[in-house]
Coordinates of N, CA and C in Angstrom, one line a residue:
X1 N 173.1 -43.6 -111.1 CA 174.3 -43.5 -110.2 C 174.4 -44.6 -109.2
X2 N 175.5 -45.3 -109.0 CA 175.6 -46.3 -108.0 C 175.4 -45.7 -106.6
X3 N 175.0 -46.6 -105.7 CA 174.7 -46.2 -104.3 C 175.9 -45.5 -103.6
X4 N 177.1 -46.2 -103.6 CA 178.3 -45.7 -102.9 C 178.7 -44.3 -103.3
X5 N 178.8 -44.0 -104.6 CA 179.2 -42.6 -105.0 C 178.2 -41.6 -104.6
X6 N 176.9 -41.9 -104.7 CA 175.8 -41.0 -104.2 C 176.0 -40.6 -102.8
X7 N 176.2 -41.7 -101.9 CA 176.4 -41.4 -100.5 C 177.6 -40.6 -100.3
X8 N 178.7 -40.9 -101.0 CA 179.9 -40.1 -100.8 C 179.7 -38.7 -101.3
X9 N 179.0 -38.5 -102.3 CA 178.7 -37.1 -102.8 C 177.9 -36.3 -101.7
X10 N 176.9 -36.9 -101.1 CA 176.1 -36.2 -100.1 C 176.9 -36.0 -98.8
X11 N 177.7 -36.9 -98.5 CA 178.6 -36.8 -97.3 C 179.6 -35.6 -97.6
X12 N 180.2 -35.5 -98.7 CA 181.1 -34.4 -99.1 C 180.3 -33.1 -99.1
X13 N 179.1 -33.1 -99.7 CA 178.3 -31.9 -99.8 C 178.0 -31.4 -98.4
X14 N 177.7 -32.3 -97.4 CA 177.3 -31.9 -96.1 C 178.5 -31.3 -95.4
X15 N 179.7 -32.0 -95.5 CA 180.9 -31.5 -94.9 C 181.2 -30.1 -95.4
X16 N 181.2 -29.9 -96.7 CA 181.5 -28.6 -97.3 C 180.5 -27.5 -96.8
X17 N 179.2 -27.9 -96.7 CA 178.2 -26.9 -96.2 C 178.5 -26.5 -94.8
X18 N 178.9 -27.4 -93.9 CA 179.2 -27.1 -92.5 C 180.5 -26.3 -92.4
X19 N 181.5 -26.6 -93.2 CA 182.8 -25.9 -93.1 C 182.6 -24.5 -93.7
X20 N 181.9 -24.4 -94.8 CA 181.7 -23.1 -95.4 C 180.7 -22.2 -94.8
X21 N 179.9 -22.7 -93.9 CA 178.8 -21.9 -93.3 C 179.4 -20.9 -92.3
X22 N 178.8 -19.7 -92.3 CA 179.3 -18.7 -91.4 C 179.0 -19.1 -89.9
X23 N 179.7 -18.6 -89.0 CA 179.4 -19.0 -87.6 C 178.0 -18.6 -87.2
X24 N 177.3 -19.4 -86.4 CA 176.0 -19.1 -85.9 C 176.0 -18.0 -84.8
X25 N 175.1 -17.1 -84.8 CA 175.1 -16.0 -83.8 C 173.7 -16.0 -83.1
X26 N 173.7 -15.6 -81.9 CA 172.4 -15.6 -81.2 C 171.5 -14.5 -81.8
X27 N 170.2 -14.6 -81.4 CA 169.2 -13.6 -81.9 C 169.5 -12.2 -81.5
X28 N 170.1 -12.0 -80.3 CA 170.4 -10.6 -79.9 C 171.8 -10.5 -79.4
X29 N 172.3 -9.4 -79.4 CA 173.7 -9.2 -78.9 C 173.7 -8.7 -77.4
X30 N 174.6 -9.2 -76.6 CA 174.7 -8.7 -75.3 C 175.2 -7.3 -75.3
X31 N 174.9 -6.5 -74.2 CA 175.4 -5.2 -74.2 C 176.9 -5.2 -73.9
X32 N 177.6 -4.2 -74.3 CA 179.0 -4.2 -74.0 C 179.3 -3.9 -72.5
X33 N 180.3 -4.6 -72.0 CA 180.6 -4.4 -70.6 C 181.7 -3.4 -70.4
X34 N 182.5 -3.2 -71.5 CA 183.6 -2.2 -71.4 C 183.4 -1.1 -72.3
X35 N 184.5 -0.3 -72.6 CA 184.4 0.9 -73.4 C 184.1 0.5 -74.8
X36 N 183.1 1.1 -75.4 CA 182.7 0.8 -76.8 C 183.8 1.3 -77.8
X37 N 184.2 0.4 -78.7 CA 185.2 0.8 -79.7 C 184.7 0.7 -81.1
X38 N 183.5 0.1 -81.3 CA 182.9 0.0 -82.6 C 181.4 0.1 -82.5
X39 N 180.8 0.9 -83.3 CA 179.3 1.0 -83.4 C 179.0 0.6 -84.8
X40 N 178.0 -0.3 -85.0 CA 177.5 -0.7 -86.3 C 176.0 -0.3 -86.3
X41 N 175.6 0.3 -87.4 CA 174.2 0.8 -87.5 C 173.7 0.5 -88.9
X42 N 172.5 0.9 -89.2 CA 171.9 0.7 -90.5 C 171.0 -0.5 -90.6
X43 N 171.1 -1.3 -91.7 CA 170.3 -2.4 -92.0 C 170.8 -3.6 -91.2
X44 N 170.3 -3.8 -90.0 CA 170.8 -4.8 -89.1 C 169.5 -5.6 -88.5
X45 N 169.7 -6.9 -88.2 CA 168.6 -7.6 -87.6 C 168.9 -7.9 -86.1
X46 N 170.2 -7.7 -85.7 CA 170.5 -8.0 -84.3 C 171.3 -6.8 -83.7
X47 N 170.7 -6.2 -82.7 CA 171.3 -5.0 -82.1 C 171.4 -5.2 -80.5
X48 N 172.0 -4.2 -79.9 CA 172.0 -4.2 -78.4 C 171.8 -2.8 -77.9
X49 N 171.4 -1.9 -78.8 CA 171.2 -0.5 -78.5 C 170.2 0.1 -79.5
X50 N 169.5 1.1 -79.1 CA 168.5 1.7 -80.0 C 169.1 2.2 -81.3
X51 N 170.4 2.6 -81.3 CA 171.1 3.1 -82.4 C 171.7 2.0 -83.3
X52 N 171.7 0.8 -82.8 CA 172.3 -0.3 -83.6 C 173.1 -1.3 -82.7
X53 N 174.3 -1.6 -83.0 CA 175.1 -2.6 -82.3 C 176.4 -1.9 -81.8
X54 N 176.6 -2.1 -80.5 CA 177.8 -1.5 -79.9 C 178.7 -2.6 -79.5
X55 N 180.0 -2.5 -79.8 CA 181.0 -3.6 -79.4 C 182.1 -3.0 -78.6
X56 N 182.4 -3.7 -77.5 CA 183.6 -3.4 -76.8 C 184.7 -4.4 -77.3
X57 N 185.9 -4.2 -76.8 CA 187.0 -5.1 -77.3 C 186.8 -6.5 -77.0
X58 N 186.3 -6.9 -75.9 CA 186.0 -8.3 -75.5 C 185.0 -8.9 -76.5
X59 N 184.0 -8.2 -76.9 CA 183.0 -8.7 -77.8 C 183.6 -9.0 -79.2
X60 N 184.5 -8.1 -79.7 CA 185.2 -8.3 -80.9 C 186.1 -9.5 -80.8
X61 N 186.8 -9.6 -79.7 CA 187.7 -10.8 -79.5 C 187.0 -12.1 -79.3
X62 N 185.7 -12.1 -79.0 CA 184.9 -13.3 -78.8 C 184.5 -13.8 -80.2
X63 N 184.5 -13.0 -81.2 CA 184.2 -13.5 -82.6 C 185.4 -14.3 -83.1
X64 N 185.2 -15.2 -84.0 CA 186.3 -16.0 -84.5 C 187.4 -15.1 -85.1
X65 N 188.7 -15.3 -84.6 CA 189.8 -14.5 -85.0 C 190.5 -15.0 -86.2
X66 N 191.1 -14.1 -87.0 CA 191.8 -14.4 -88.2 C 193.1 -13.7 -88.2
X67 N 194.2 -14.4 -88.5 CA 195.5 -13.8 -88.6 C 195.8 -13.5 -90.1
X68 N 196.4 -12.4 -90.4 CA 196.7 -12.0 -91.7 C 198.1 -11.4 -91.8
X69 N 199.0 -12.0 -92.6 CA 200.3 -11.6 -92.8 C 200.4 -10.8 -94.1
X70 N 200.7 -9.6 -94.1 CA 200.6 -8.8 -95.3 C 201.5 -7.6 -95.3
X71 N 201.9 -7.1 -96.4 CA 202.6 -5.8 -96.5 C 201.5 -4.7 -96.7
X72 N 201.8 -3.5 -96.2 CA 200.9 -2.4 -96.3 C 201.7 -1.2 -96.8
X73 N 201.0 -0.2 -97.4 CA 201.8 1.0 -97.7 C 202.2 1.8 -96.5
X74 N 201.7 1.5 -95.3 CA 202.0 2.3 -94.1 C 202.9 1.6 -93.1
X75 N 203.3 0.4 -93.4 CA 204.2 -0.4 -92.4 C 205.4 -0.9 -93.2
X76 N 206.4 -1.2 -92.5 CA 207.6 -1.8 -93.1 C 207.6 -3.3 -93.1
X77 N 207.8 -3.9 -94.3 CA 207.9 -5.3 -94.4 C 206.5 -6.0 -94.2
X78 N 206.6 -7.3 -93.9 CA 205.4 -8.1 -93.6 C 204.9 -7.8 -92.2
X79 N 203.7 -7.5 -92.0 CA 203.1 -7.2 -90.7 C 202.0 -8.3 -90.4
X80 N 201.9 -8.7 -89.1 CA 200.9 -9.6 -88.7 C 199.8 -8.9 -88.1
X81 N 198.6 -9.0 -88.6 CA 197.4 -8.3 -88.1 C 196.5 -9.5 -87.6
X82 N 195.7 -9.2 -86.6 CA 194.8 -10.2 -86.1 C 193.5 -9.5 -85.7
X83 N 192.4 -10.2 -86.0 CA 191.1 -9.7 -85.6 C 190.0 -10.5 -86.3
X84 N 188.7 -10.2 -86.1 CA 187.7 -10.9 -86.8 C 187.6 -10.5 -88.2
X85 N 187.2 -11.4 -89.1 CA 186.9 -11.1 -90.4 C 185.7 -10.1 -90.5
X86 N 185.8 -9.1 -91.3 CA 184.8 -8.0 -91.4 C 183.4 -8.7 -91.7
X87 N 183.4 -9.7 -92.5 CA 182.1 -10.4 -92.9 C 181.5 -11.1 -91.6
X88 N 182.4 -11.5 -90.7 CA 181.8 -12.1 -89.4 C 181.3 -11.1 -88.5
X89 N 181.9 -9.9 -88.5 CA 181.4 -8.8 -87.6 C 180.0 -8.4 -88.2
X90 N 179.9 -8.3 -89.5 CA 178.6 -8.0 -90.1 C 177.5 -9.1 -89.9
X91 N 178.0 -10.4 -90.0 CA 177.1 -11.5 -89.8 C 176.6 -11.5 -88.3
X92 N 177.4 -11.1 -87.4 CA 177.0 -11.1 -86.0 C 175.9 -10.1 -85.7
X93 N 175.7 -9.1 -86.5 CA 174.7 -8.1 -86.4 C 173.5 -8.3 -87.4
X94 N 173.7 -9.4 -88.2 CA 172.6 -9.7 -89.2 C 172.5 -8.6 -90.2
X95 N 173.7 -8.1 -90.7 CA 173.7 -7.0 -91.7 C 173.2 -7.4 -93.0
X96 N 172.5 -6.5 -93.7 CA 172.1 -6.8 -95.1 C 172.1 -5.5 -95.8
X97 N 172.7 -5.5 -97.0 CA 172.9 -4.3 -97.7 C 173.9 -4.5 -98.8
X98 N 174.3 -3.4 -99.4 CA 175.2 -3.4 -100.6 C 176.6 -2.9 -100.2
X99 N 176.6 -2.0 -99.1 CA 177.9 -1.4 -98.8 C 177.8 -0.9 -97.3
X100 N 179.0 -0.6 -96.8 CA 179.1 0.0 -95.5 C 179.8 1.4 -95.6
X101 N 179.4 2.3 -94.8 CA 180.0 3.6 -94.7 C 180.9 3.5 -93.4
X102 N 182.2 3.4 -93.6 CA 183.1 3.2 -92.5 C 183.6 4.6 -92.1
X103 N 183.6 4.9 -90.8 CA 184.0 6.2 -90.2 C 185.1 6.0 -89.2
X104 N 186.1 7.0 -89.2 CA 187.2 7.0 -88.3 C 187.0 8.0 -87.2
X105 N 187.8 7.9 -86.2 CA 187.8 8.8 -85.1 C 188.0 10.3 -85.6
X106 N 188.8 10.5 -86.6 CA 189.0 11.8 -87.1 C 188.0 12.3 -88.2
X107 N 186.9 11.5 -88.3 CA 185.8 11.8 -89.2 C 186.0 11.4 -90.6
X108 N 187.2 10.9 -91.0 CA 187.4 10.4 -92.3 C 186.4 9.3 -92.5
X109 N 185.8 9.2 -93.7 CA 184.8 8.2 -94.0 C 184.9 7.7 -95.4
X110 N 184.6 6.4 -95.6 CA 184.7 5.8 -96.9 C 183.6 4.8 -97.1
X111 N 183.1 4.6 -98.3 CA 182.2 3.6 -98.6 C 182.9 2.3 -99.1
X112 N 182.5 1.2 -98.5 CA 183.2 -0.1 -98.9 C 182.1 -1.1 -99.3
X113 N 182.2 -1.6 -100.5 CA 181.2 -2.6 -101.0 C 181.2 -3.8 -100.1
X114 N 180.1 -4.4 -99.7 CA 180.1 -5.6 -98.9 C 180.7 -6.8 -99.7
X115 N 180.7 -6.6 -101.0 CA 181.4 -7.7 -101.9 C 182.8 -7.8 -101.5
X116 N 183.5 -6.7 -101.1 CA 184.9 -6.8 -100.7 C 185.1 -7.8 -99.6
X117 N 184.2 -7.7 -98.6 CA 184.2 -8.6 -97.4 C 183.9 -10.0 -97.7
X118 N 183.1 -10.3 -98.7 CA 182.7 -11.6 -99.1 C 183.8 -12.2 -100.0
X119 N 184.4 -11.4 -100.9 CA 185.4 -12.0 -101.8 C 186.8 -12.2 -101.2
X120 N 187.1 -11.3 -100.2 CA 188.5 -11.4 -99.6 C 188.4 -11.5 -98.1
X121 N 189.4 -12.0 -97.5 CA 189.5 -12.1 -96.1 C 190.0 -10.8 -95.4
X122 N 189.1 -9.8 -95.5 CA 189.4 -8.5 -94.9 C 189.1 -8.6 -93.4
X123 N 190.0 -8.1 -92.6 CA 189.8 -8.2 -91.2 C 189.6 -6.8 -90.6
X124 N 189.0 -6.8 -89.4 CA 188.9 -5.6 -88.5 C 190.0 -5.9 -87.5
X125 N 191.2 -5.4 -87.8 CA 192.4 -5.7 -87.0 C 192.3 -5.1 -85.6
X126 N 192.5 -5.9 -84.6 CA 192.6 -5.5 -83.2 C 194.1 -5.4 -82.7
X127 N 194.9 -6.2 -83.4 CA 196.3 -6.2 -83.0 C 197.2 -6.1 -84.2
X128 N 198.4 -5.6 -84.0 CA 199.4 -5.5 -85.0 C 200.7 -6.1 -84.4
X129 N 201.2 -7.2 -85.0 CA 202.4 -7.9 -84.5 C 202.2 -8.2 -83.1
X130 N 201.0 -8.7 -82.7 CA 200.7 -9.3 -81.4 C 200.4 -8.3 -80.3
X131 N 200.4 -7.0 -80.6 CA 200.1 -6.0 -79.6 C 198.8 -5.2 -80.0
X132 N 198.0 -4.9 -79.0 CA 196.8 -4.0 -79.3 C 197.3 -2.7 -79.9
X133 N 196.6 -2.2 -80.9 CA 196.9 -0.9 -81.5 C 196.3 0.2 -80.7
X134 N 197.2 1.2 -80.4 CA 196.7 2.4 -79.8 C 196.3 3.4 -80.9
X135 N 195.6 4.4 -80.5 CA 195.1 5.5 -81.4 C 196.3 6.0 -82.2
X136 N 197.4 6.3 -81.5 CA 198.5 6.9 -82.2 C 199.2 5.9 -83.2
X137 N 198.8 4.6 -83.1 CA 199.4 3.6 -84.0 C 198.3 3.1 -84.9
X138 N 197.3 3.9 -85.3 CA 196.3 3.6 -86.2 C 195.2 2.8 -85.6
X139 N 195.1 2.6 -84.3 CA 194.1 1.8 -83.7 C 193.0 2.6 -83.1
X140 N 192.2 2.0 -82.3 CA 192.2 0.6 -81.9 C 191.8 -0.4 -82.9
X141 N 191.1 0.1 -84.0 CA 190.7 -0.9 -85.1 C 191.2 -0.3 -86.4
X142 N 191.5 -1.3 -87.3 CA 192.0 -0.9 -88.6 C 191.5 -2.0 -89.6
X143 N 190.9 -1.5 -90.6 CA 190.4 -2.5 -91.7 C 191.6 -2.8 -92.6
X144 N 191.9 -4.1 -92.6 CA 193.1 -4.6 -93.3 C 192.7 -5.5 -94.4
X145 N 193.2 -5.2 -95.6 CA 193.0 -6.1 -96.8 C 194.2 -7.1 -97.0
X146 N 194.0 -8.2 -97.5 CA 195.1 -9.2 -97.7 C 195.9 -8.8 -99.0
X147 N 196.6 -7.7 -99.0 CA 197.3 -7.2 -100.2 C 198.4 -8.2 -100.7
X148 N 199.1 -8.8 -99.8 CA 200.1 -9.7 -100.2 C 199.6 -11.0 -100.9
X149 N 198.4 -11.4 -100.5 CA 197.7 -12.6 -101.2 C 197.0 -12.2 -102.5
X150 N 196.7 -11.0 -102.7 CA 195.9 -10.5 -103.8 C 196.5 -9.2 -104.4
X151 N 197.5 -9.3 -105.3 CA 198.1 -8.1 -105.8 C 197.1 -7.1 -106.5
X152 N 196.0 -7.6 -107.0 CA 195.0 -6.7 -107.6 C 194.4 -5.8 -106.6
X153 N 194.6 -6.0 -105.3 CA 194.1 -5.1 -104.2 C 195.0 -3.9 -104.0
X154 N 196.2 -4.0 -104.5 CA 197.2 -2.9 -104.3 C 196.9 -1.7 -105.3
X155 N 195.8 -1.1 -104.9 CA 195.3 0.1 -105.7 C 194.9 1.2 -104.7
X156 N 194.8 2.4 -105.2 CA 194.4 3.5 -104.4 C 193.0 3.3 -103.9
X157 N 192.2 2.7 -104.7 CA 190.8 2.4 -104.2 C 190.8 1.6 -103.0
X158 N 191.5 0.5 -103.0 CA 191.5 -0.4 -101.8 C 192.3 0.1 -100.7
X159 N 193.4 0.9 -101.0 CA 194.1 1.5 -99.9 C 193.2 2.5 -99.2
X160 N 192.4 3.3 -99.9 CA 191.5 4.3 -99.3 C 190.5 3.6 -98.4
X161 N 190.1 2.3 -98.7 CA 189.1 1.6 -97.9 C 189.7 1.0 -96.6
X162 N 191.0 1.0 -96.5 CA 191.7 0.5 -95.4 C 191.7 1.6 -94.3
X163 N 190.6 1.8 -93.7 CA 190.5 2.9 -92.8 C 191.0 2.5 -91.4
X164 N 191.9 3.4 -90.9 CA 192.4 3.1 -89.5 C 191.7 4.0 -88.5
X165 N 191.9 3.7 -87.3 CA 191.1 4.4 -86.2 C 189.6 4.3 -86.4
X166 N 189.2 3.1 -86.9 CA 187.8 2.9 -87.2 C 187.0 3.0 -86.0
X167 N 185.8 3.7 -86.1 CA 184.9 3.8 -84.9 C 183.5 3.4 -85.2
X168 N 183.1 3.4 -86.6 CA 181.7 3.0 -86.9 C 181.6 2.5 -88.3
X169 N 180.6 1.6 -88.4 CA 180.2 1.1 -89.7 C 178.7 1.3 -89.8
X170 N 178.3 1.9 -91.0 CA 176.8 2.0 -91.2 C 176.5 1.2 -92.5
X171 N 175.6 0.2 -92.3 CA 175.3 -0.7 -93.4 C 174.2 -0.1 -94.2
X172 N 174.4 0.0 -95.5 CA 173.4 0.6 -96.4 C 173.0 -0.3 -97.5

């Protein structure tokens, strides 16, 4: 292989590795300063509490944010949701496992394969159409799948995984 193409190949490979790499996170999480709205437990390598990792709103907002425009079975038309990618929340706590058990304020719970979070840009929505979601509006957190981008996700299985009033994730 000539020199120039080999250098171009390695330069491109380096750029792709940097762009595709998940965000770097510190070895430990700071404690929440405000009201805790999400607890993550289970197979984690970074925590801020003996029970796992606790997040207040500011901590979730400090993670890289992602906007998602999608239709849902529960809203009219296209809705804009914003929040961190679920995979970035789990990366922030050093999660390792096959699935998460997501629990809501009303004790509804569902198992979600971690593969969903890797394969699709699933977000932990903090806002809907630019406004923070209240409990009466399915908030403060709602797992949202990119249904409009991936029609194969428009199924009862994936709808059931879109848990609103999310309060906890347990990594298994």
